């Protein structure tokens, strides 16, 4: 039984898809004006775990992610420049080139982190016509008004606006007024109102702009996610024709917790204002990755990128391990020390798999396993189904390795461990963890090493231990470690 914490109801709830066995899942994608930083990537790892857990529960997934290539402004209050156009000026490229470059970089990063790719990836700029249809429907229902710089959504018109935050409309407006990130535009009726369509500035020629019934301009950031959900998951478009009454509630929508008060709240507002039914059944949000001095972010000027870690010699999967070792709903403080600990842990897990592989290769019989794997399977499944408790799931894997090494201390028990089964279980756990444990291989030894090992074995049989030790030293100098076992020498490349 899978339980997930739903931001909408503020409690853990049993998850079941609304329709048959296919889960409709939407995750907010990157704004492609720069590289994703580690904080952004934490959210994508959490969403990847969610997908893997859904799959392990026997569900199919229809996963849609957007690429924000237009309309995301430098301020949450619909002011400031378009992030992508701004970067284009800075890098002396076109906005389209910027978007393409950082989209590619994003997919390279998530591939390195073993994040499963969404079934559907859609760029905001490809669906401007649909955005316009949605704004027209909102206008028809009386939710919009015009200012000198665009068409806005009047949030006071929606009776439960802000429900995702758990605050009333008044309270949310007061809270945002107190927040430093919001500048108040005098033409906006409420602080929470947001732009649906922004007019191109009169004095500046934008690279990305489109004609609309209200004038030349570009869509607001919040509308693109609403539109893409309505089109691809809620099935509310018949071709280009918008049929809001046909919209289906989608199963899960995810993102970082910073999206709760504005972006996701506004997605809900736009969709529910026209469909008159719940937009999303489960909202899941990942917590921040922070630095000792506070939040990590591009605007904070302290963004660390995946390639920065790689330049320091850490593989991206070490970062993935670090993320898995904390629950997605807890704040995680990033430090190089914590990363180094993850590196050590991942190395130990790899050594465990290597040892198990080696023993499985030597083992001729198929014994009844002295290790009861069933209890580990159950504990692992319970952990991941308890709101994606990955630290607990990792702890289960560590318990398995502890029992394994404990038993192996007694050589007589080696024949009672079914090494293939232990491996199989570990690989199954890794289907969720995604740490590439199944890619560990025993590579053939170089001929020179093979020869030295044979010589050493011969010396040992002749009881010429001093000479055997000299050969061992030679082998170690060539970066191979020997461990003598009842099943022969185990050689490990250092
Ligand atoms: Zn979004």
Short mmCIF file of C-alpha atoms and ligand atoms in Angstrom, two decimals:
data_model
loop_
_atom_site.label_atom_id
_atom_site.label_comp_id
_atom_site.label_asym_id
_atom_site.label_seq_id
_atom_site.Cartn_x
_atom_site.Cartn_y
_atom_site.Cartn_z
CA UNK A 1 0.00 0.00 0.00
CA UNK A 2 1.60 3.22 -1.20
CA UNK A 3 1.18 6.30 0.94
CA UNK A 4 2.21 9.78 -0.18
CA UNK A 5 2.15 13.11 1.60
CA UNK A 6 -0.33 15.37 -0.18
CA UNK A 7 0.40 19.10 0.16
CA UNK A 8 -3.25 19.79 -0.61
CA UNK A 9 -4.59 17.90 2.42
CA UNK A 10 -1.43 18.23 4.55
CA UNK A 11 -1.37 14.53 5.35
CA UNK A 12 -0.15 11.17 4.15
CA UNK A 13 -2.80 9.45 2.08
CA UNK A 14 -3.11 6.10 0.34
CA UNK A 15 -2.35 6.65 -3.31
CA UNK A 16 -4.34 5.02 -6.09
CA UNK A 17 -4.61 6.29 -9.66
CA UNK A 18 -7.97 7.83 -10.52
CA UNK A 19 -8.31 5.82 -13.71
CA UNK A 20 -7.18 2.21 -14.27
CA UNK A 21 -3.47 1.49 -13.70
CA UNK A 22 -1.94 4.48 -15.45
CA UNK A 23 -0.77 7.38 -13.32
CA UNK A 24 -0.84 10.82 -14.93
CA UNK A 25 2.14 12.74 -13.59
CA UNK A 26 3.25 16.31 -14.21
CA UNK A 27 6.55 17.71 -13.02
CA UNK A 28 7.56 21.32 -13.58
CA UNK A 29 10.61 21.38 -15.81
CA UNK A 30 13.57 23.74 -16.03
CA UNK A 31 13.64 27.34 -17.16
CA UNK A 32 16.38 27.01 -19.72
CA UNK A 33 18.41 30.18 -19.23
CA UNK A 34 21.26 28.60 -17.23
CA UNK A 35 22.53 25.27 -15.95
CA UNK A 36 20.41 23.49 -13.34
CA UNK A 37 22.08 23.77 -9.93
CA UNK A 38 22.24 21.08 -7.27
CA UNK A 39 19.12 22.41 -5.54
CA UNK A 40 17.09 22.10 -8.76
CA UNK A 41 18.52 18.65 -9.36
CA UNK A 42 17.46 17.48 -5.91
CA UNK A 43 13.83 18.00 -6.96
CA UNK A 44 14.31 15.97 -10.14
CA UNK A 45 15.89 13.11 -8.16
CA UNK A 46 12.94 13.08 -5.75
CA UNK A 47 10.54 12.94 -8.71
CA UNK A 48 12.56 10.12 -10.22
CA UNK A 49 12.25 8.11 -7.01
CA UNK A 50 8.51 8.72 -7.06
CA UNK A 51 8.34 7.31 -10.59
CA UNK A 52 10.41 4.26 -9.75
CA UNK A 53 8.24 3.57 -6.69
CA UNK A 54 5.06 3.90 -8.76
CA UNK A 55 6.50 1.45 -11.30
CA UNK A 56 7.46 -1.00 -8.54
CA UNK A 57 3.85 -0.86 -7.34
CA UNK A 58 2.75 -2.13 -10.74
CA UNK A 59 1.51 1.15 -12.21
CA UNK A 60 2.20 2.60 -15.62
CA UNK A 61 3.08 6.26 -15.81
CA UNK A 62 2.25 8.98 -18.28
CA UNK A 63 4.79 11.60 -17.28
CA UNK A 64 4.81 15.07 -18.78
CA UNK A 65 7.45 17.70 -18.16
CA UNK A 66 7.56 21.19 -19.61
CA UNK A 67 10.53 23.18 -20.77
CA UNK A 68 10.08 26.85 -19.88
CA UNK A 69 11.63 28.62 -22.84
CA UNK A 70 9.64 31.85 -22.57
CA UNK A 71 7.79 34.01 -20.07
CA UNK A 72 9.66 33.33 -16.83
CA UNK A 73 10.45 36.79 -15.48
CA UNK A 74 13.21 37.73 -13.09
CA UNK A 75 10.65 38.65 -10.44
CA UNK A 76 7.76 36.55 -9.15
CA UNK A 77 5.56 39.65 -9.28
CA UNK A 78 5.37 39.72 -13.09
CA UNK A 79 7.95 42.44 -13.34
CA UNK A 80 11.53 42.42 -14.55
CA UNK A 81 12.98 40.94 -17.68
CA UNK A 82 12.36 37.60 -19.33
CA UNK A 83 15.15 35.37 -17.97
CA UNK A 84 15.92 33.83 -21.34
CA UNK A 85 15.96 37.07 -23.33
CA UNK A 86 18.17 38.63 -20.65
CA UNK A 87 20.67 35.78 -20.91
CA UNK A 88 20.58 36.00 -24.72
CA UNK A 89 21.71 39.64 -24.56
CA UNK A 90 24.43 38.74 -22.09
CA UNK A 91 25.78 35.81 -24.13
CA UNK A 92 25.19 37.59 -27.47
CA UNK A 93 23.08 34.73 -28.78
CA UNK A 94 19.43 34.46 -29.76
CA UNK A 95 16.86 33.52 -27.15
CA UNK A 96 16.21 30.34 -29.14
CA UNK A 97 19.89 29.37 -29.05
CA UNK A 98 20.01 29.96 -25.30
CA UNK A 99 16.95 27.80 -24.75
CA UNK A 100 18.28 25.01 -26.93
CA UNK A 101 21.73 25.03 -25.34
CA UNK A 102 20.51 24.87 -21.74
CA UNK A 103 17.82 22.31 -22.58
CA UNK A 104 20.52 19.98 -23.89
CA UNK A 105 22.69 20.64 -20.85
CA UNK A 106 19.75 19.83 -18.58
CA UNK A 107 19.13 16.46 -20.23
CA UNK A 108 22.82 15.60 -20.00
CA UNK A 109 22.74 16.29 -16.27
CA UNK A 110 19.65 14.23 -15.57
CA UNK A 111 21.02 11.35 -17.61
CA UNK A 112 24.19 11.35 -15.51
CA UNK A 113 22.02 11.20 -12.40
CA UNK A 114 20.13 8.14 -13.72
CA UNK A 115 16.87 10.08 -13.82
CA UNK A 116 14.31 8.34 -16.03
CA UNK A 117 13.24 10.55 -18.91
CA UNK A 118 9.61 11.72 -19.05
CA UNK A 119 7.36 10.15 -21.72
CA UNK A 120 6.37 13.62 -22.88
CA UNK A 121 8.59 16.70 -22.94
CA UNK A 122 6.93 19.86 -24.24
CA UNK A 123 8.33 23.32 -24.85
CA UNK A 124 6.18 26.27 -23.81
CA UNK A 125 6.78 28.09 -27.11
CA UNK A 126 5.14 25.27 -29.09
CA UNK A 127 1.76 25.78 -27.40
CA UNK A 128 1.10 29.51 -27.51
CA UNK A 129 -2.17 28.99 -29.46
CA UNK A 130 -3.45 26.78 -26.62
CA UNK A 131 -2.39 29.37 -24.02
CA UNK A 132 -4.49 31.93 -25.89
CA UNK A 133 -7.49 29.56 -25.89
CA UNK A 134 -7.21 29.15 -22.13
CA UNK A 135 -6.96 32.92 -21.58
CA UNK A 136 -10.01 33.43 -23.81
CA UNK A 137 -11.96 30.94 -21.69
CA UNK A 138 -10.87 32.71 -18.50
CA UNK A 139 -11.91 36.04 -20.02
CA UNK A 140 -15.32 34.61 -20.95
CA UNK A 141 -15.80 33.42 -17.37
CA UNK A 142 -14.98 36.88 -16.01
CA UNK A 143 -11.63 36.13 -14.36
CA UNK A 144 -9.44 38.59 -16.27
CA UNK A 145 -8.71 42.31 -16.46
CA UNK A 146 -6.40 44.42 -18.54
CA UNK A 147 -3.62 46.73 -17.36
CA UNK A 148 -1.11 48.79 -19.32
CA UNK A 149 1.30 45.84 -19.49
CA UNK A 150 -0.92 42.81 -19.91
CA UNK A 151 -3.93 40.66 -19.15
CA UNK A 152 -4.20 39.62 -15.51
CA UNK A 153 -6.04 36.97 -13.52
CA UNK A 154 -8.25 38.44 -10.80
CA UNK A 155 -7.58 36.07 -7.92
CA UNK A 156 -10.35 37.53 -5.75
CA UNK A 157 -12.87 35.99 -8.16
CA UNK A 158 -11.97 32.39 -7.31
CA UNK A 159 -13.54 31.32 -4.05
CA UNK A 160 -10.81 28.95 -2.83
CA UNK A 161 -7.80 30.72 -4.32
CA UNK A 162 -4.64 29.77 -2.42
CA UNK A 163 -5.96 26.48 -1.02
CA UNK A 164 -2.64 24.73 -1.69
CA UNK A 165 -0.95 27.04 0.82
CA UNK A 166 -3.56 26.29 3.49
CA UNK A 167 -4.17 30.06 3.73
CA UNK A 168 -7.23 32.11 2.94
CA UNK A 169 -7.13 34.64 0.13
CA UNK A 170 -6.76 37.52 2.62
CA UNK A 171 -4.04 35.81 4.63
CA UNK A 172 -2.08 34.91 1.51
CA UNK A 173 -2.25 38.51 0.28
CA UNK A 174 -1.02 39.76 3.65
CA UNK A 175 1.81 37.22 3.70
CA UNK A 176 2.98 38.13 0.22
CA UNK A 177 2.80 41.84 1.09
CA UNK A 178 5.24 41.16 3.91
CA UNK A 179 7.59 39.17 1.69
CA UNK A 180 10.53 40.99 0.15
CA UNK A 181 10.38 39.12 -3.15
CA UNK A 182 7.16 40.77 -4.26
CA UNK A 183 7.03 44.27 -5.68
CA UNK A 184 3.52 45.63 -5.81
CA UNK A 185 2.37 46.90 -9.18
CA UNK A 186 -0.14 49.76 -8.72
CA UNK A 187 -2.38 48.49 -11.50
CA UNK A 188 -2.84 45.05 -9.96
CA UNK A 189 -6.09 44.70 -8.03
CA UNK A 190 -4.65 42.14 -5.59
CA UNK A 191 -1.06 41.22 -4.81
CA UNK A 192 -1.85 37.64 -5.71
CA UNK A 193 -3.08 38.56 -9.21
CA UNK A 194 -0.77 37.37 -11.95
CA UNK A 195 -0.23 37.94 -15.64
CA UNK A 196 -1.73 35.61 -18.20
CA UNK A 197 -0.44 37.53 -21.20
CA UNK A 198 2.22 40.23 -21.14
CA UNK A 199 2.44 42.87 -23.85
CA UNK A 200 5.79 43.30 -25.55
CA UNK A 201 7.40 46.50 -24.23
CA UNK A 202 6.90 49.42 -26.62
CA UNK A 203 10.51 50.53 -26.68
CA UNK A 204 12.22 47.11 -26.89
CA UNK A 205 11.88 44.55 -29.66
CA UNK A 206 11.52 41.11 -28.12
CA UNK A 207 12.87 38.04 -29.91
CA UNK A 208 10.06 35.81 -28.70
CA UNK A 209 6.62 37.35 -29.20
CA UNK A 210 3.30 36.37 -30.69
CA UNK A 211 0.11 37.99 -31.88
CA UNK A 212 -2.97 37.59 -29.70
CA UNK A 213 -6.51 39.02 -29.41
CA UNK A 214 -5.10 41.45 -26.80
CA UNK A 215 -1.98 42.58 -28.65
CA UNK A 216 1.53 41.34 -29.41
CA UNK A 217 3.24 39.77 -26.44
CA UNK A 218 4.04 36.52 -24.67
CA UNK A 219 2.39 34.19 -22.16
CA UNK A 220 2.92 34.34 -18.40
CA UNK A 221 4.96 31.59 -16.77
CA UNK A 222 2.09 30.02 -14.83
CA UNK A 223 -0.13 29.53 -17.84
CA UNK A 224 2.22 27.26 -19.75
CA UNK A 225 2.07 24.51 -17.12
CA UNK A 226 -1.71 24.84 -16.89
CA UNK A 227 -2.05 24.61 -20.68
CA UNK A 228 0.26 21.62 -21.08
CA UNK A 229 -1.53 19.76 -18.28
CA UNK A 230 -4.90 20.49 -19.85
CA UNK A 231 -3.75 19.43 -23.29
CA UNK A 232 -1.72 16.30 -22.64
CA UNK A 233 -2.87 14.87 -19.31
CA UNK A 234 -6.35 16.25 -18.68
CA UNK A 235 -7.31 15.73 -22.36
CA UNK A 236 -9.22 19.03 -22.49
CA UNK A 237 -8.26 19.94 -26.04
CA UNK A 238 -9.76 18.41 -29.17
CA UNK A 239 -7.10 19.38 -31.65
CA UNK A 240 -6.64 23.10 -31.00
CA UNK A 241 -10.20 23.44 -29.69
CA UNK A 242 -10.44 23.90 -25.93
CA UNK A 243 -13.19 21.87 -24.24
CA UNK A 244 -12.70 22.61 -20.52
CA UNK A 245 -15.73 20.60 -19.42
CA UNK A 246 -13.98 17.46 -20.75
CA UNK A 247 -10.95 17.93 -18.49
CA UNK A 248 -9.94 14.96 -16.35
CA UNK A 249 -8.33 15.40 -12.94
CA UNK A 250 -4.67 14.42 -13.10
CA UNK A 251 -3.15 12.09 -10.52
CA UNK A 252 0.07 13.73 -9.33
CA UNK A 253 1.76 17.09 -9.80
CA UNK A 254 5.22 17.74 -8.33
CA UNK A 255 7.77 20.46 -7.90
CA UNK A 256 9.93 22.23 -5.36
CA UNK A 257 8.27 23.71 -2.26
CA UNK A 258 9.03 27.22 -3.48
CA UNK A 259 6.33 26.68 -6.12
CA UNK A 260 3.52 26.23 -3.58
CA UNK A 261 2.49 29.86 -2.88
CA UNK A 262 2.70 31.27 -6.39
CA UNK A 263 3.36 29.01 -9.35
CA UNK A 264 1.32 25.98 -8.35
CA UNK A 265 -1.35 28.06 -6.65
CA UNK A 266 -1.77 29.94 -9.92
CA UNK A 267 -1.80 26.78 -12.01
CA UNK A 268 -4.71 25.54 -9.89
CA UNK A 269 -6.51 28.88 -10.21
CA UNK A 270 -6.33 28.98 -14.00
CA UNK A 271 -7.42 25.39 -14.51
CA UNK A 272 -10.18 25.18 -11.90
CA UNK A 273 -11.64 28.55 -12.94
CA UNK A 274 -12.55 27.07 -16.32
CA UNK A 275 -12.99 23.35 -15.65
CA UNK A 276 -14.89 23.75 -12.34
CA UNK A 277 -13.38 20.50 -11.10
CA UNK A 278 -10.27 19.50 -9.14
CA UNK A 279 -7.14 19.99 -11.23
CA UNK A 280 -4.85 17.56 -9.39
CA UNK A 281 -5.46 14.74 -6.90
CA UNK A 282 -2.02 14.62 -5.21
CA UNK A 283 0.45 17.51 -4.92
CA UNK A 284 3.97 16.49 -3.89
CA UNK A 285 6.73 18.95 -3.07
CA UNK A 286 10.45 18.48 -2.48
CA UNK A 287 12.28 20.50 0.18
CA UNK A 288 15.28 22.75 -0.40
CA UNK A 289 18.91 21.93 -0.57
CA UNK A 290 20.65 24.60 1.48
CA UNK A 291 24.16 25.77 2.16
CA UNK A 292 25.34 26.57 5.69
CA UNK A 293 24.57 30.21 4.92
CA UNK A 294 21.11 29.65 3.47
CA UNK A 295 19.28 28.66 0.33
CA UNK A 296 21.17 27.73 -2.83
CA UNK A 297 20.06 29.58 -5.92
CA UNK A 298 21.19 31.32 -9.05
CA UNK A 299 19.83 34.65 -7.84
CA UNK A 300 21.60 34.13 -4.50
CA UNK A 301 24.85 33.81 -6.47
CA UNK A 302 25.91 30.59 -4.75
CA UNK A 303 24.71 27.97 -7.22
CA UNK A 304 26.80 24.80 -7.36
CA UNK A 305 26.50 22.76 -10.54
CA UNK A 306 26.86 19.06 -11.19
CA UNK A 307 29.94 19.75 -13.30
CA UNK A 308 31.55 21.52 -10.31
CA UNK A 309 31.28 18.25 -8.39
CA UNK A 310 32.64 16.30 -11.35
CA UNK A 311 35.59 18.69 -11.53
CA UNK A 312 36.30 17.85 -7.90
CA UNK A 313 36.36 14.15 -8.81
CA UNK A 314 32.88 13.13 -7.61
CA UNK A 315 30.70 11.07 -9.90
CA UNK A 316 27.11 12.35 -10.29
CA UNK A 317 25.82 9.18 -8.62
CA UNK A 318 27.59 10.18 -5.41
CA UNK A 319 25.33 13.24 -5.40
CA UNK A 320 22.35 10.98 -6.06
CA UNK A 321 23.33 8.87 -3.04
CA UNK A 322 23.57 12.00 -0.89
CA UNK A 323 20.04 12.98 -1.91
CA UNK A 324 18.62 9.50 -1.28
CA UNK A 325 20.09 9.55 2.19
CA UNK A 326 17.65 12.31 3.26
CA UNK A 327 13.89 12.26 3.04
CA UNK A 328 12.60 14.53 0.27
CA UNK A 329 10.49 16.53 2.73
CA UNK A 330 13.41 17.52 4.95
CA UNK A 331 15.79 20.37 4.29
CA UNK A 332 19.20 19.06 3.35
CA UNK A 333 22.36 20.99 4.07
CA UNK A 334 24.96 20.48 1.39
CA UNK A 335 28.65 20.25 2.21
CA UNK A 336 31.68 18.66 0.61
CA UNK A 337 32.14 16.65 3.79
CA UNK A 338 28.66 15.16 3.42
CA UNK A 339 29.44 14.44 -0.22
CA UNK A 340 32.68 12.70 0.75
CA UNK A 341 30.72 10.53 3.21
CA UNK A 342 28.36 9.60 0.40
CA UNK A 343 31.34 8.73 -1.76
CA UNK A 344 32.63 6.38 0.97
CA UNK A 345 29.22 4.77 1.40
CA UNK A 346 28.75 4.25 -2.31
CA UNK A 347 32.25 2.74 -2.55
CA UNK A 348 31.37 0.30 0.24
CA UNK A 349 28.16 -0.70 -1.53
CA UNK A 350 30.11 -1.26 -4.74
CA UNK A 351 32.65 -3.41 -2.87
CA UNK A 352 29.80 -5.43 -1.40
CA UNK A 353 28.33 -6.07 -4.86
CA UNK A 354 31.77 -6.94 -6.22
CA UNK A 355 32.35 -9.42 -3.40
CA UNK A 356 28.96 -10.97 -3.94
CA UNK A 357 29.58 -11.22 -7.69
CA UNK A 358 32.93 -12.87 -7.13
CA UNK A 359 31.52 -15.40 -4.68
CA UNK A 360 28.56 -16.12 -6.99
CA UNK A 361 31.04 -16.87 -9.76
CA UNK A 362 32.94 -19.38 -7.60
CA UNK A 363 29.84 -20.98 -6.09
CA UNK A 364 28.96 -24.25 -7.80
CA UNK A 365 25.93 -25.31 -5.74
CA UNK A 366 22.64 -23.47 -5.22
CA UNK A 367 22.15 -23.65 -1.46
CA UNK A 368 19.02 -22.85 0.48
CA UNK A 369 19.87 -19.39 1.63
CA UNK A 370 20.87 -18.90 5.25
CA UNK A 371 20.02 -15.21 4.74
CA UNK A 372 16.28 -14.66 4.81
CA UNK A 373 15.93 -12.21 1.93
CA UNK A 374 12.17 -12.04 2.25
CA UNK A 375 12.34 -9.91 5.37
CA UNK A 376 14.65 -7.45 3.59
CA UNK A 377 12.31 -7.26 0.62
CA UNK A 378 9.40 -6.54 2.90
CA UNK A 379 11.27 -3.92 4.89
CA UNK A 380 12.50 -2.22 1.71
CA UNK A 381 9.03 -2.16 0.16
CA UNK A 382 7.53 -0.81 3.39
CA UNK A 383 10.12 1.98 3.47
CA UNK A 384 9.65 3.19 -0.09
CA UNK A 385 5.87 2.90 0.12
CA UNK A 386 5.91 5.06 3.24
CA UNK A 387 6.04 8.39 1.41
CA UNK A 388 9.26 7.47 -0.43
CA UNK A 389 11.39 6.91 2.65
CA UNK A 390 14.70 6.45 0.83
CA UNK A 391 16.97 6.85 3.91
CA UNK A 392 15.11 3.94 5.49
CA UNK A 393 15.34 1.94 2.25
CA UNK A 394 19.10 2.50 2.19
CA UNK A 395 19.27 1.42 5.83
CA UNK A 396 17.63 -1.89 4.86
CA UNK A 397 20.29 -2.46 2.22
CA UNK A 398 22.99 -1.70 4.80
CA UNK A 399 21.42 -4.21 7.21
CA UNK A 400 21.63 -6.82 4.47
CA UNK A 401 25.32 -6.08 3.89
CA UNK A 402 25.98 -6.28 7.64
CA UNK A 403 24.40 -9.70 7.97
CA UNK A 404 26.25 -10.83 4.85
CA UNK A 405 29.69 -9.84 6.13
CA UNK A 406 28.91 -11.16 9.60
CA UNK A 407 28.09 -14.61 8.20
CA UNK A 408 31.02 -14.58 5.82
CA UNK A 409 33.45 -14.26 8.71
CA UNK A 410 32.82 -17.96 9.30
CA UNK A 411 34.19 -19.79 6.25
CA UNK A 412 32.02 -22.82 6.98
CA UNK A 413 28.94 -20.74 6.25
CA UNK A 414 29.98 -19.69 2.77
CA UNK A 415 28.32 -22.76 1.29
CA UNK A 416 25.07 -21.79 2.98
CA UNK A 417 24.82 -18.32 1.49
CA UNK A 418 23.14 -18.20 -1.90
CA UNK A 419 25.22 -15.42 -3.43
CA UNK A 420 23.20 -15.22 -6.63
CA UNK A 421 20.04 -14.57 -4.65
CA UNK A 422 21.71 -11.88 -2.55
CA UNK A 423 22.85 -10.21 -5.75
CA UNK A 424 19.39 -10.44 -7.29
CA UNK A 425 17.86 -8.77 -4.25
CA UNK A 426 20.47 -6.00 -4.33
CA UNK A 427 19.78 -5.38 -8.01
CA UNK A 428 16.06 -5.22 -7.31
CA UNK A 429 16.62 -2.59 -4.63
CA UNK A 430 18.77 -0.68 -7.09
CA UNK A 431 15.85 -0.47 -9.51
CA UNK A 432 14.52 2.10 -7.03
CA UNK A 433 17.82 3.58 -5.87
CA UNK A 434 19.31 3.92 -9.35
CA UNK A 435 22.94 3.73 -8.23
CA UNK A 436 24.13 1.53 -11.12
CA UNK A 437 24.99 -1.35 -8.79
CA UNK A 438 24.01 -3.73 -11.60
CA UNK A 439 26.75 -2.29 -13.81
CA UNK A 440 29.56 -3.52 -11.57
CA UNK A 441 31.54 -6.20 -13.40
CA UNK A 442 34.45 -8.49 -12.71
CA UNK A 443 36.81 -7.61 -15.49
CA UNK A 444 39.35 -10.18 -16.70
CA UNK A 445 42.74 -9.64 -15.09
CA UNK A 446 45.66 -8.48 -17.24
CA UNK A 447 47.82 -11.48 -18.34
CA UNK A 448 50.77 -10.17 -16.31
CA UNK A 449 48.73 -10.23 -13.09
CA UNK A 450 47.29 -13.65 -13.90
CA UNK A 451 50.82 -14.99 -14.31
CA UNK A 452 51.99 -13.51 -11.00
CA UNK A 453 48.99 -14.98 -9.18
CA UNK A 454 49.74 -18.44 -10.54
CA UNK A 455 53.37 -18.13 -9.45
CA UNK A 456 52.31 -17.03 -5.99
CA UNK A 457 49.86 -19.94 -5.62
CA UNK A 458 52.63 -22.33 -6.57
CA UNK A 459 54.98 -20.87 -3.95
CA UNK A 460 52.26 -21.14 -1.33
CA UNK A 461 51.69 -24.80 -2.19
CA UNK A 462 55.42 -25.36 -1.83
CA UNK A 463 55.15 -23.55 1.54
CA UNK A 464 57.64 -20.94 0.36
CA UNK A 465 55.72 -18.18 2.07
CA UNK A 466 58.42 -15.52 1.97
CA UNK A 467 58.70 -15.78 -1.79
CA UNK A 468 54.91 -15.80 -2.08
CA UNK A 469 54.79 -12.58 -0.07
CA UNK A 470 57.31 -10.95 -2.38
CA UNK A 471 55.05 -11.71 -5.33
CA UNK A 472 52.09 -10.28 -3.41
CA UNK A 473 54.03 -7.03 -2.96
CA UNK A 474 54.76 -6.99 -6.69
CA UNK A 475 51.06 -7.44 -7.47
CA UNK A 476 50.10 -4.68 -5.04
CA UNK A 477 52.55 -2.32 -6.68
CA UNK A 478 50.60 -2.89 -9.89
CA UNK A 479 47.47 -1.68 -8.06
CA UNK A 480 45.81 -5.01 -7.38
CA UNK A 481 44.85 -6.24 -3.93
CA UNK A 482 44.79 -9.94 -3.00
CA UNK A 483 42.46 -11.43 -0.45
CA UNK A 484 43.03 -15.12 0.28
CA UNK A 485 39.76 -16.98 0.76
CA UNK A 486 38.72 -20.63 1.08
CA UNK A 487 37.58 -20.34 -2.54
CA UNK A 488 40.94 -19.13 -3.80
CA UNK A 489 42.51 -15.68 -4.03
CA UNK A 490 40.11 -12.80 -4.68
CA UNK A 491 41.79 -10.06 -6.68
CA UNK A 492 40.53 -6.49 -6.55
CA UNK A 493 41.72 -3.62 -8.67
CA UNK A 494 42.50 -0.69 -6.40
ZN1 LIG B 1 5.21 24.57 -13.65
#
